[in-house]
Coordinates of C-alpha atoms in Angstrom, one line a residue:
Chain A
X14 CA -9.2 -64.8 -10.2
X15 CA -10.8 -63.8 -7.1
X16 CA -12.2 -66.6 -6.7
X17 CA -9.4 -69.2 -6.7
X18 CA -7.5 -66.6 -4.6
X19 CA -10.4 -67.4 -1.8
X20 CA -10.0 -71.2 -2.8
X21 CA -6.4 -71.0 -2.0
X22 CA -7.2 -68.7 1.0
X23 CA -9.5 -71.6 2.3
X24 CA -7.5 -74.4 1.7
X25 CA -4.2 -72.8 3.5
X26 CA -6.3 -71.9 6.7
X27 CA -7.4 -75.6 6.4
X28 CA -3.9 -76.8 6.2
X29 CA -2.2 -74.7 8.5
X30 CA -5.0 -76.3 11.2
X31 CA -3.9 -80.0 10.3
X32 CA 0.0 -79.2 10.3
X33 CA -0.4 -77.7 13.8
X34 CA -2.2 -80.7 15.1
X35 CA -0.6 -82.3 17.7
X36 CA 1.2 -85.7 16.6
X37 CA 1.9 -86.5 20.2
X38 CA 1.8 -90.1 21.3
X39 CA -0.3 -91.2 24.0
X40 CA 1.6 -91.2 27.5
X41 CA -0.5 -92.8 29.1
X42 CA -1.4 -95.8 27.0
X43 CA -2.3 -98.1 30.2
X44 CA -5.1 -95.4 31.6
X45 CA -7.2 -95.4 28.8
X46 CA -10.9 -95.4 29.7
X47 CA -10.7 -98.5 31.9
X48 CA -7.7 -98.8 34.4
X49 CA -8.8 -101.8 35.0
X50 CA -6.7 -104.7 32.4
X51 CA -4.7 -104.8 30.1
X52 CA -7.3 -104.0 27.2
X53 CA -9.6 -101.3 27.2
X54 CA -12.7 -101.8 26.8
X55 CA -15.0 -100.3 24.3
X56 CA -17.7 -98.0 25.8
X57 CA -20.3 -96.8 23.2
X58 CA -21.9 -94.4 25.2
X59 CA -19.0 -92.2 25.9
X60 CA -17.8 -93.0 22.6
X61 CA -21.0 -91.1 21.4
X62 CA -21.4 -88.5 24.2
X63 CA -17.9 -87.6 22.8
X64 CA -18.7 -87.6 19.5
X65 CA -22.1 -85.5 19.4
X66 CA -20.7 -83.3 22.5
X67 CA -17.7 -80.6 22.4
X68 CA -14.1 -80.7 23.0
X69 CA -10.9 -78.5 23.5
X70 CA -9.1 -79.5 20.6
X71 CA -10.7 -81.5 17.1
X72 CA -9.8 -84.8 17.4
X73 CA -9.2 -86.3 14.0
X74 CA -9.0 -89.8 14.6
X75 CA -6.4 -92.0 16.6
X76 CA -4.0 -94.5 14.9
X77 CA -2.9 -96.9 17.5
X78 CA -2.0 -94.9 20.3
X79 CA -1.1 -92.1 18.1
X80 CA -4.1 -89.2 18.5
X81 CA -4.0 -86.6 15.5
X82 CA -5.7 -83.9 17.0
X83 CA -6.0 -80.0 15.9
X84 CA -5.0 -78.0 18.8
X85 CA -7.1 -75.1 19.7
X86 CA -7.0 -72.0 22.0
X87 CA -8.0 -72.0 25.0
X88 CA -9.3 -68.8 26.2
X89 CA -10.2 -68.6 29.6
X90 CA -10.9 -65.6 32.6
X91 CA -10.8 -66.2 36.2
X92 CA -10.8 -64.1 39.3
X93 CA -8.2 -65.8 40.4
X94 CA -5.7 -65.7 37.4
X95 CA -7.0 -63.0 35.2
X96 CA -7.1 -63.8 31.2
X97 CA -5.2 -67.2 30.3
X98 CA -5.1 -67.9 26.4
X99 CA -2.7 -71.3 25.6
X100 CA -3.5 -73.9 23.1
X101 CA -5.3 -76.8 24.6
X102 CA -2.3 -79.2 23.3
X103 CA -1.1 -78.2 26.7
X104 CA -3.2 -80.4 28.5
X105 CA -1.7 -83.4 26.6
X106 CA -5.5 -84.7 25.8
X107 CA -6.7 -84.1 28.7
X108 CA -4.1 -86.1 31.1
X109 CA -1.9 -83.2 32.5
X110 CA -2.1 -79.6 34.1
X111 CA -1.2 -76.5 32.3
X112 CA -1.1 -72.8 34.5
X113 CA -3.3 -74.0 36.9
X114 CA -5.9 -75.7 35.1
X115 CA -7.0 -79.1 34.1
X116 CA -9.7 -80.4 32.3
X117 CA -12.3 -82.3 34.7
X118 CA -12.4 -86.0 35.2
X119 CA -14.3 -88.5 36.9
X120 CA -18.0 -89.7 36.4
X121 CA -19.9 -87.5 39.3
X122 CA -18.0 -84.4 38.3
X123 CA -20.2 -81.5 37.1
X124 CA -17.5 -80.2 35.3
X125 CA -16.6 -83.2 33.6
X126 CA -14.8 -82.2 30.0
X127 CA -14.5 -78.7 30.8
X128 CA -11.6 -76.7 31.7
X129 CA -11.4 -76.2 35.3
X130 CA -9.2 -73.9 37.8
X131 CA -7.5 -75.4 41.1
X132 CA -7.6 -73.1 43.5
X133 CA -7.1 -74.2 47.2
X134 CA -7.7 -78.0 45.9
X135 CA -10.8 -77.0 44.6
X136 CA -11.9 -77.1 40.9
X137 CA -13.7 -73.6 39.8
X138 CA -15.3 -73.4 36.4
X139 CA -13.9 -69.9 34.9
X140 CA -15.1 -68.2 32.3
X141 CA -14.7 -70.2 29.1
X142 CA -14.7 -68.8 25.6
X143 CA -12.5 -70.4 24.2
X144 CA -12.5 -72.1 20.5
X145 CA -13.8 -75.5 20.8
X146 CA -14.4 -78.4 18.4
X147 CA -17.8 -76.8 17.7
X148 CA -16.6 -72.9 18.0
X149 CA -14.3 -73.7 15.1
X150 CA -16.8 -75.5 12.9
X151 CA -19.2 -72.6 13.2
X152 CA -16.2 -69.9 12.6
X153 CA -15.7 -72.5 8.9
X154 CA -19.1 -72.6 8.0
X155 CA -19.5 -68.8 8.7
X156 CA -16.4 -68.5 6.3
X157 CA -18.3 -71.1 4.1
X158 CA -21.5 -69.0 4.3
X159 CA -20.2 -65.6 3.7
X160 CA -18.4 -66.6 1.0
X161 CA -20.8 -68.6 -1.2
X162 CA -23.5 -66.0 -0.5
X163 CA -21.8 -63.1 -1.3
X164 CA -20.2 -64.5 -4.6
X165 CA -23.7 -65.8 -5.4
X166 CA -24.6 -61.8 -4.8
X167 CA -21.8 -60.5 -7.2
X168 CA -22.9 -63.1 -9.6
X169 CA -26.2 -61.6 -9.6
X170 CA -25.1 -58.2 -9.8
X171 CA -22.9 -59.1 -12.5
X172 CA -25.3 -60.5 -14.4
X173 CA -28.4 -58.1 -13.5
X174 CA -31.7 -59.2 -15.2
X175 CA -30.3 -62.5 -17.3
X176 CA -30.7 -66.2 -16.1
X177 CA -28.8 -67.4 -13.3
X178 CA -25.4 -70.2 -14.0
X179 CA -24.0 -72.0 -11.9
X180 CA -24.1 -71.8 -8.3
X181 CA -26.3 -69.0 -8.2
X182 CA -28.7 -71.2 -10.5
X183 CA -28.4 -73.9 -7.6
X184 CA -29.2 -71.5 -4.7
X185 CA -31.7 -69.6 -6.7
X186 CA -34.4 -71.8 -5.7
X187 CA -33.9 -72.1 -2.8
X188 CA -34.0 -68.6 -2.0
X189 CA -37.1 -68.3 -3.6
X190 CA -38.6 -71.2 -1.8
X191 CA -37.6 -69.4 1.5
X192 CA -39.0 -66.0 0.3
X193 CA -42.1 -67.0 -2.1
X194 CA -43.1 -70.1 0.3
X195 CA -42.4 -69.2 4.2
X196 CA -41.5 -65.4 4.3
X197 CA -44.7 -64.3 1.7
X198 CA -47.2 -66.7 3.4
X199 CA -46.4 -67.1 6.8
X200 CA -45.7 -63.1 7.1
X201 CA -47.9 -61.5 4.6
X202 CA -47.3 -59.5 1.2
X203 CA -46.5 -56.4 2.8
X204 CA -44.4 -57.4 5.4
X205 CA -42.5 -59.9 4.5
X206 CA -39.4 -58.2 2.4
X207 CA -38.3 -57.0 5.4
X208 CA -37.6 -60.2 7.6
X209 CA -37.1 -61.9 4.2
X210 CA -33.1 -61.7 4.8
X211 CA -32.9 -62.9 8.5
X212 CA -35.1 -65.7 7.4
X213 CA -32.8 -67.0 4.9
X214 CA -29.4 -66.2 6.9
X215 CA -31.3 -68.9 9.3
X216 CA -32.3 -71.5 6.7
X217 CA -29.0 -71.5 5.1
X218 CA -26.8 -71.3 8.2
X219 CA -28.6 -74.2 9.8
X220 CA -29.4 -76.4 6.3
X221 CA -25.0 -75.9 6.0
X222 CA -24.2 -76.6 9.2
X223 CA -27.1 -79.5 8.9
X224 CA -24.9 -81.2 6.0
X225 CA -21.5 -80.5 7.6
X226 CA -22.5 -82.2 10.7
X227 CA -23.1 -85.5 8.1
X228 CA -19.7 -85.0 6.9
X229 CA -17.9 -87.2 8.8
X230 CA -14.5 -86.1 9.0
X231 CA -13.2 -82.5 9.2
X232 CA -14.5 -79.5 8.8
X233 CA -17.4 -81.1 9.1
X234 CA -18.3 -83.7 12.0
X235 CA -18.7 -81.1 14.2
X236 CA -22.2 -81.8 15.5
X237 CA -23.2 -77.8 15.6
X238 CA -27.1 -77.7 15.0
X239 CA -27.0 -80.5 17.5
X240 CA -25.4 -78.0 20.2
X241 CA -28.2 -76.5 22.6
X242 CA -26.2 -73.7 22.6
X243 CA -26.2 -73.1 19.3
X244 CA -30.3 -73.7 18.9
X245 CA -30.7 -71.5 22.1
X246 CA -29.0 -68.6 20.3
X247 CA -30.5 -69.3 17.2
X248 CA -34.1 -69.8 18.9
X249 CA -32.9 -66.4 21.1
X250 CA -32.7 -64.5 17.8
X251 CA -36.4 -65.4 16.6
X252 CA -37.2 -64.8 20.2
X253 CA -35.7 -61.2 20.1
X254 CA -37.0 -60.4 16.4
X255 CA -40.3 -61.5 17.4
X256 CA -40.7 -59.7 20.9
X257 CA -39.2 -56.2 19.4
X258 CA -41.7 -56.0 16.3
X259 CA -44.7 -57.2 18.0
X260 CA -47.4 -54.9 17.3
X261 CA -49.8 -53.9 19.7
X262 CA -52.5 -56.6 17.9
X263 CA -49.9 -58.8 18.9
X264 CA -49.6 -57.6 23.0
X265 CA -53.3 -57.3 23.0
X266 CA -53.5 -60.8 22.0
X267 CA -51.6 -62.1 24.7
X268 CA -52.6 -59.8 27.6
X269 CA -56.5 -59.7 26.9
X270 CA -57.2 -62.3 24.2
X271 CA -60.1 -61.7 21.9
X272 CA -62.9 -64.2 21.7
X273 CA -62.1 -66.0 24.9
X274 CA -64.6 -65.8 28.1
X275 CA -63.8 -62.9 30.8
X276 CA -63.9 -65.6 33.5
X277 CA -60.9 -67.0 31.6
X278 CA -59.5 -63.8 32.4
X279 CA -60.6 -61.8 34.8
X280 CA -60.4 -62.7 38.8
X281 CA -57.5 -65.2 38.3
X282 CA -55.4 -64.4 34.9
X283 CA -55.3 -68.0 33.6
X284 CA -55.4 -67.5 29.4
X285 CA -53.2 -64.1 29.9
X286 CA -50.7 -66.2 31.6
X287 CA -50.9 -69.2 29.2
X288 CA -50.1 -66.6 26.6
X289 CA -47.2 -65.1 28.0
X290 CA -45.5 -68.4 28.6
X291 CA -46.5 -69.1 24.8
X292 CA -43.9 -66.3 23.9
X293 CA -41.2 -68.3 25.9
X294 CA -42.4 -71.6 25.1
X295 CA -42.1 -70.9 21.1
X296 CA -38.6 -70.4 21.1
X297 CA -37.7 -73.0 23.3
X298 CA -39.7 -75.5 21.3
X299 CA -37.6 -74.1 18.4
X300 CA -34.3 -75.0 20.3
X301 CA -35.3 -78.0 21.1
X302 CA -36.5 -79.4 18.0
X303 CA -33.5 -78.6 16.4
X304 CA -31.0 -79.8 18.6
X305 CA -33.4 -82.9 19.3
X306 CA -33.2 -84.2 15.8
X307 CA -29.8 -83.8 14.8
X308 CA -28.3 -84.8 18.0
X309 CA -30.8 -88.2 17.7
X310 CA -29.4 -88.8 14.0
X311 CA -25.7 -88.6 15.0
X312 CA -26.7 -90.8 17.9
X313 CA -28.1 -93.7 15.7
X314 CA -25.5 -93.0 13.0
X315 CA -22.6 -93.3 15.8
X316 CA -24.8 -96.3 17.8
X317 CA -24.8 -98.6 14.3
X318 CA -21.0 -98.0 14.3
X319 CA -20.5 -98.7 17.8
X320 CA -22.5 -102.3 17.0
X321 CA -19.1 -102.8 14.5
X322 CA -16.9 -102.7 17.9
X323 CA -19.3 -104.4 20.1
X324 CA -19.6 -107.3 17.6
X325 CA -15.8 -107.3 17.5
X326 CA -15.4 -107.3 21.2
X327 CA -17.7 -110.1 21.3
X328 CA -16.7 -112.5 18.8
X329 CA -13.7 -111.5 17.4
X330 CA -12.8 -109.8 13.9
X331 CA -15.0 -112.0 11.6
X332 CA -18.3 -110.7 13.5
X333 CA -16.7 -107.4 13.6
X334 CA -16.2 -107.4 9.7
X335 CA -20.1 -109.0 9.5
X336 CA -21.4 -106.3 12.0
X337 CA -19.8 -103.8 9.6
X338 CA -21.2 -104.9 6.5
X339 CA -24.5 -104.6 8.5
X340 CA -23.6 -101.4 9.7
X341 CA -22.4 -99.0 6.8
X342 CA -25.7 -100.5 4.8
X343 CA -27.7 -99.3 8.2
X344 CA -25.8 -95.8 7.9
X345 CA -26.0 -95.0 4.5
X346 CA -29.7 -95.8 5.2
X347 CA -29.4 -93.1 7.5
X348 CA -27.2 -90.9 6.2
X349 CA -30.1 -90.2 3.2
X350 CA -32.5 -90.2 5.9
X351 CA -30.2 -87.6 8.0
X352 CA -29.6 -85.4 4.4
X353 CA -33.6 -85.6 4.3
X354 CA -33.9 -84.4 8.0
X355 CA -31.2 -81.6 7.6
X356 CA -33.6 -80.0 5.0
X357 CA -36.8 -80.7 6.8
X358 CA -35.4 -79.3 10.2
X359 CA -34.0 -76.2 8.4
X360 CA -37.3 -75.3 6.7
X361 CA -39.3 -76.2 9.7
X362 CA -36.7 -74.2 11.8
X363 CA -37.6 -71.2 9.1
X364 CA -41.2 -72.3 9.0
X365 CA -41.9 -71.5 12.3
X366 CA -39.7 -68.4 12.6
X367 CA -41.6 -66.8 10.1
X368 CA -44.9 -68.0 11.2
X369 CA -43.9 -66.4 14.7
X370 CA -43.0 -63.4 13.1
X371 CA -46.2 -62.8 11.0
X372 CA -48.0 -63.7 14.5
X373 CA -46.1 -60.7 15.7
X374 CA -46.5 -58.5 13.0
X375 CA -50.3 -59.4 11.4
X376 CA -52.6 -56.0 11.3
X377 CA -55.7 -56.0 13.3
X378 CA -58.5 -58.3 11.3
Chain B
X289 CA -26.7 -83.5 31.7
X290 CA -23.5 -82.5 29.6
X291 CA -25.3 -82.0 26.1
X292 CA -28.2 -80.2 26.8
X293 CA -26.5 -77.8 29.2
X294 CA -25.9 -74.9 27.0
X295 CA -22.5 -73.8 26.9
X296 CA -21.2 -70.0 27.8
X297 CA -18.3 -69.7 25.6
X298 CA -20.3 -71.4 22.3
X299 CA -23.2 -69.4 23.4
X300 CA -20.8 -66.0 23.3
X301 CA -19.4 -67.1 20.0
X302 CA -22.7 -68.1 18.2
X303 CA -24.2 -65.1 19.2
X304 CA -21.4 -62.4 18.4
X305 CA -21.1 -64.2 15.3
X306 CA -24.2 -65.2 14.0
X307 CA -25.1 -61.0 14.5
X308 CA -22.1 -60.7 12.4
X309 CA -23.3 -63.1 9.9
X310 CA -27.2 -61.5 10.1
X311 CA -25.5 -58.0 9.2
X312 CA -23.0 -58.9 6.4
X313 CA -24.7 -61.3 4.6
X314 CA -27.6 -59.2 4.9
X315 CA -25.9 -55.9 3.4
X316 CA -23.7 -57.8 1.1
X317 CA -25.6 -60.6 0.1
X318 CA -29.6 -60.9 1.0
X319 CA -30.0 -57.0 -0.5
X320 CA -28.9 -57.1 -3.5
X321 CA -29.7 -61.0 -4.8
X322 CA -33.5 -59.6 -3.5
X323 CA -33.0 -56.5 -5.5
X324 CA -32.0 -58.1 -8.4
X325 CA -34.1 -61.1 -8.2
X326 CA -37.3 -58.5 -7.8
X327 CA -35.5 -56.5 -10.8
X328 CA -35.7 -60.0 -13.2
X329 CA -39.1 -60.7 -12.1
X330 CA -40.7 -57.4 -12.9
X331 CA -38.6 -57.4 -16.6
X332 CA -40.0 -61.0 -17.4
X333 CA -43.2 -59.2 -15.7
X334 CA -42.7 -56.4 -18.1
X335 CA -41.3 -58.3 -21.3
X336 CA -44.5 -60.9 -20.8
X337 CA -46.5 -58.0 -21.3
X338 CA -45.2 -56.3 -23.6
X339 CA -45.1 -59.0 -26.2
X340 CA -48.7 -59.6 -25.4
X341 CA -49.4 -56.1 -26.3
X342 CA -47.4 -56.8 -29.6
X343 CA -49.3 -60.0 -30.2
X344 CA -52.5 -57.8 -29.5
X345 CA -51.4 -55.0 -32.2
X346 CA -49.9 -57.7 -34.9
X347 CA -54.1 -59.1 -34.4
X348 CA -54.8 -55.8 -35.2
X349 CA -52.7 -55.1 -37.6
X350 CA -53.9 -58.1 -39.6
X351 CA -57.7 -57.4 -39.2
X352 CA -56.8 -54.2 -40.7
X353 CA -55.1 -55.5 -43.8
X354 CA -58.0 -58.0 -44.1
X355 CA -60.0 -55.4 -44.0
X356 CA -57.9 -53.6 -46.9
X357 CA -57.3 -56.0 -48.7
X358 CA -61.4 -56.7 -48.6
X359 CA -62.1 -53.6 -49.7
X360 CA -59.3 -53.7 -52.5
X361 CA -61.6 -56.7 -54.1
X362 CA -64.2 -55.2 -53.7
X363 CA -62.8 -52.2 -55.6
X364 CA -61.7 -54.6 -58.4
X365 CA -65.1 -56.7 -58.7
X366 CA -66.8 -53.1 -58.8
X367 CA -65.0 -52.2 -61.4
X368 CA -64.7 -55.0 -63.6
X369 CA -68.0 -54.8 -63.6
X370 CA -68.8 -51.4 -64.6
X371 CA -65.9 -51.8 -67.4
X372 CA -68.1 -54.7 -68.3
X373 CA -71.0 -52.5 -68.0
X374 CA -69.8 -49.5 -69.9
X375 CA -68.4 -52.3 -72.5
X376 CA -71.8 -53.6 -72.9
X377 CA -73.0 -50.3 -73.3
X378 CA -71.0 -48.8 -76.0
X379 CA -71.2 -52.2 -77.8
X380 CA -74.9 -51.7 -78.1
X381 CA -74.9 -48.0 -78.5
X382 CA -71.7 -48.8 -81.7
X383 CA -74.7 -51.5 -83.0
X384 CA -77.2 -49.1 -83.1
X385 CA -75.4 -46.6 -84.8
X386 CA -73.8 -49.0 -87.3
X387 CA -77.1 -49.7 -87.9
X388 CA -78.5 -46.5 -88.5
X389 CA -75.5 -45.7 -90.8
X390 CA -76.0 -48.7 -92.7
X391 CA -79.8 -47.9 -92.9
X392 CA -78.7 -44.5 -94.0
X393 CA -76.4 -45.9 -96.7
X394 CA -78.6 -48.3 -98.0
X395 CA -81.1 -45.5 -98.2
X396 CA -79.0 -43.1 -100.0
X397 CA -77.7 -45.8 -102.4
X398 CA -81.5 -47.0 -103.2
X399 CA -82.4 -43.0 -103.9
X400 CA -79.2 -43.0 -105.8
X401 CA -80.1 -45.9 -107.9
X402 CA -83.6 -44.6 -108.3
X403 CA -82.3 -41.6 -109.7
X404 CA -80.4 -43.2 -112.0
X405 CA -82.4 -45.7 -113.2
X406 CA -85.1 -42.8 -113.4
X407 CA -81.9 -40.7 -115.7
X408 CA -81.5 -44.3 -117.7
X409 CA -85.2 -44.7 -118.4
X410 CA -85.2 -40.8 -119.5
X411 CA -82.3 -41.4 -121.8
X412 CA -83.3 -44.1 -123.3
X413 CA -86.4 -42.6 -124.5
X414 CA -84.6 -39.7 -125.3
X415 CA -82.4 -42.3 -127.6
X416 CA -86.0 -44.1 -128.7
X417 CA -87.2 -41.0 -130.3
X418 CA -83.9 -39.7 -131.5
X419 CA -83.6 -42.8 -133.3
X420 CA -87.5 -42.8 -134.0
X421 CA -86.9 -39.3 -135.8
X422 CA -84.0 -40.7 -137.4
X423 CA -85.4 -43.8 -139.0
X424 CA -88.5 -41.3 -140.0
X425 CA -86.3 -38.7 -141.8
X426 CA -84.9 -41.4 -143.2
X427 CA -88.1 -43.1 -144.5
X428 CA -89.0 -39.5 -145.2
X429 CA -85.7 -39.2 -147.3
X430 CA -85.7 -42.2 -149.7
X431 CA -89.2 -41.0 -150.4
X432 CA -91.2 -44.1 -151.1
X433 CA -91.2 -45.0 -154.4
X434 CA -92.9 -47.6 -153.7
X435 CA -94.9 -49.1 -150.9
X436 CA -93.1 -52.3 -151.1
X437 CA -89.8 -50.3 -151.1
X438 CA -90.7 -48.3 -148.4
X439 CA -92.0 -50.9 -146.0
X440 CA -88.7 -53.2 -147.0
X441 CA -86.7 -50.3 -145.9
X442 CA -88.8 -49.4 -142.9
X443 CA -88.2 -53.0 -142.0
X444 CA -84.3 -53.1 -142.3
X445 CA -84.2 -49.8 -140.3
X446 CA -86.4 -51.4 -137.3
X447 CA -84.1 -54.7 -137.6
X448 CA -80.9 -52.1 -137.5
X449 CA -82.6 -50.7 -134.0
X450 CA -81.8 -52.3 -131.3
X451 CA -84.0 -51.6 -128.4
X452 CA -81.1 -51.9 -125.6

């Protein structure tokens, strides 16, 4: 009962999002992209840099000149204007002013995409937290998270000591292979219980948010694990865990490294140093890795689709239609490819975690 | 530059809510799927066990009736075959007495006989010479008138006696 009542819950919240997207018809049909003719021409590389990137509001796909887009809040604070929450419909995708601000345009600008101030004809960034495209996917696959994993622990409570069913049978191995396979070897069998649970909050939250970024149209699409900032704060929480349970084995190793020659050490600091940036350089390898591989998937996925356009563009709808045949074979290539690489990254993303961790935590040999 | 610059406001959500997701899913869902995934793993643990303690008694338990039943046929062959034994024996020890007994009958019967043929014997010579003085006083009493007479009637007498 519970459980459909969540369903529902779900569904509503999901709704309510489409019926307040903006059905608003393109004003400014002419100034599309190029301003140049009559057509607009297709451009596959800010096609893509808009796809993987963010954006103010989700943009759902584009019928004609019609854009169905969800609109999101904007929440912004500036010296200038103090707090300023408005939906980002406002900006009429991107083409008008609302309050004051504007969203940046033009190829140089720094700010391009982002909301912007004008204040004495000059644009100033404000502070920006507002709910993006990718803000709102990771608030739905929190939802998502939360909710399969603690029905999956009432199941298991429920049904203390007999065989799993259903989902908790699916996620059952999965949990093990995160705490029998990296927590238990990486960290050791008496320390690992106790980063068991962040370890698996991170496999599952990036493995999810892996497979919703394949999904190609909403909630998923959002391309979250491709977002630096989302790898830098997922990275940042390894990096924190790790630094704040380091042991003094673990200090010892970095400041005065065992089994290495003084001269290494002593009148000019070099393997002390190289150590040290090791503790910075782990997580940012982490963040990078992440966000390298899923961004590069959606960027081949996205550049086989762009080849449909381009072969459109160039010889008309039947090489369009051909180059689409080609296409959708390439990305359902990719697509198992991609579904292979979200599991790899998320394990490997775990992996290393843990591997940091029981660096951090090992007991003097 | 645009996607690896890391954004503020994503940066501020991911982390205020990715500590939010570490601490619920942790207290509502990590504890107690470990707990209870630990729990089932020491029951099987347990259960495992315990039925190979059970398998180990059952072995046990059969080696002991075996055992029993071992010593139950032994039981039985020993004493069939001191039944046989004390058959044997009181069959022999029954012959030998039947025997004597017999011996002893046959004895008493031949004394017996002895006897009486010794009492027949005796009473027929009694008889003999009863009939002996008879057959004299007879002779004595026709008084032989003559020798012929007399030895004529001597004879008839002696053919009228029948020796048995």
């Amino acid at each position: 009962m519970l459980k459909k009542f969540k369903v529902i819950l779900i569904f509503a919240f999901s709704l309510s999002l489409i019926f307040s997207a903006n059905y608003a018809y393109s004003q400014h049909g002419e100034d599309n992209h190029g301003e140049n003719g009559d057509e607009k021409k297709f451009n596959p590389g800010e096609m893509i840099m808009g796809h993987i990137g963010d954006e103010y509001g989700w943009h759902i796909m584009t019928i004609g000149e019609k854009h169905i887009t969800i609109s999101l809040p904007i929440i912004v604070y500036s010296k200038h204007s103090g707090l300023s929450v408005f939906m980002s419909s406002k900006f009429h995708h991107g083409h008008s002013s609302y309050k004051g601000f504007r969203i940046a345009e033009g190829e140089d600008n720094p700010n391009k995409g982002k909301v912007v101030e004008l204040v004495a004809e000059e644009e100033v960034r404000p502070y920006d937290i507002s709910i993006t495209k990718n803000t709102l996917s990771l608030f739905i696959s929190i939802i998502i998270i939360l909710w399969i994993f603690i029905s999956v622990a009432k199941e298991y409570q429920r049904r203390e000591g007999q065989a799993p069913k259903g989902l908790q049978s699916f996620l059952e191995p999965l949990i093990l292979f995160v705490r029998d396979d990296i927590a238990k070897p990486a960290i050791g069998k008496k320390k690992y219980i106790k980063y068991t649970p962040f370890l698996l909050s991170v496999f599952f939250f990036i493995l999810l948010n892996n497979l919703l970024g394949l999904v190609p149209f909403f909630p998923g699409g959002a391309n979250l694990t491709g977002n630096i900032a989302v790898t830098m704060v997922l990275a940042m929480f390894t990096f924190v865990i790790t630094t704040i349970n380091g042991n003094r084995n673990y200090w010892k190793h970095i400041f005065n490294t065992p089994g290495v020659p003084w001269w290494l050490k002593l009148p000019v600091p070099l393997m002390p140093l190289i150590e040290f940036m090791s503790i910075f350089i782990k997580p940012f390898v982490l963040m990078i890795r992440l966000f390298a591989n899923i961004t590069a998937g959606h960027i081949v996925a996205l550049g086989f689709f762009s080849l449909i356009f381009i072969f459109g563009e160039m010889g008309g709808v039947g090489a369009g239609i051909g180059g689409g045949v080609f296409s959708v074979v390439f990305t359902i290539f990719l697509t198992f490819l991609e579904l292979l690489v979200a599991l790899i990254q998320a394990y490997v993303f775990t992996l290393l975690s843990a591997l940091y961790l029981g660096m951090a935590t090992e007991e003097h040999h | 530059m645009g996607i690896v610059t890391p954004d503020f406001g994503l940066v501020f959500w991911m982390t205020l809510s990715f500590f939010l997701v570490l601490y619920i899913l942790k207290k509502y869902a990590w504890k107690p799927i470990l707990k209870s995934l630990k729990a089932r793993e020491k029951s099987i643990d347990e259960a495992l066990k315990a039925a190979e303690r059970a398998k180990d008694e059952m072995d046990g338990l059969r080696a002991e009736n075996e055992k029993i039943l071992q010593e139950a046929r032994e039981e039985r062959e020993k004493l069939l075959r001191d039944a046989r034994e004390v058959k044997d024996r009181i069959l022999a020890d029954a012959k030998v007495d039947a025997k004597a007994e017999a011996d002893k009958l046959i004895r008493v019967a031949r004394a017996q006989i002895e006897s009486e043929k010794l009492s027949a014997i005796h009473e027929i010579k009694e008889t003999v010479v009863s009939i002996s003085v008879e057959i004299a006083e007879k002779v004595i009493k026709n008084s032989l008138d003559s020798v012929e007479k007399q030895k004529k009637y001597a004879d008839s007498l002696l053919k009228k006696i029948e020796l048995n």
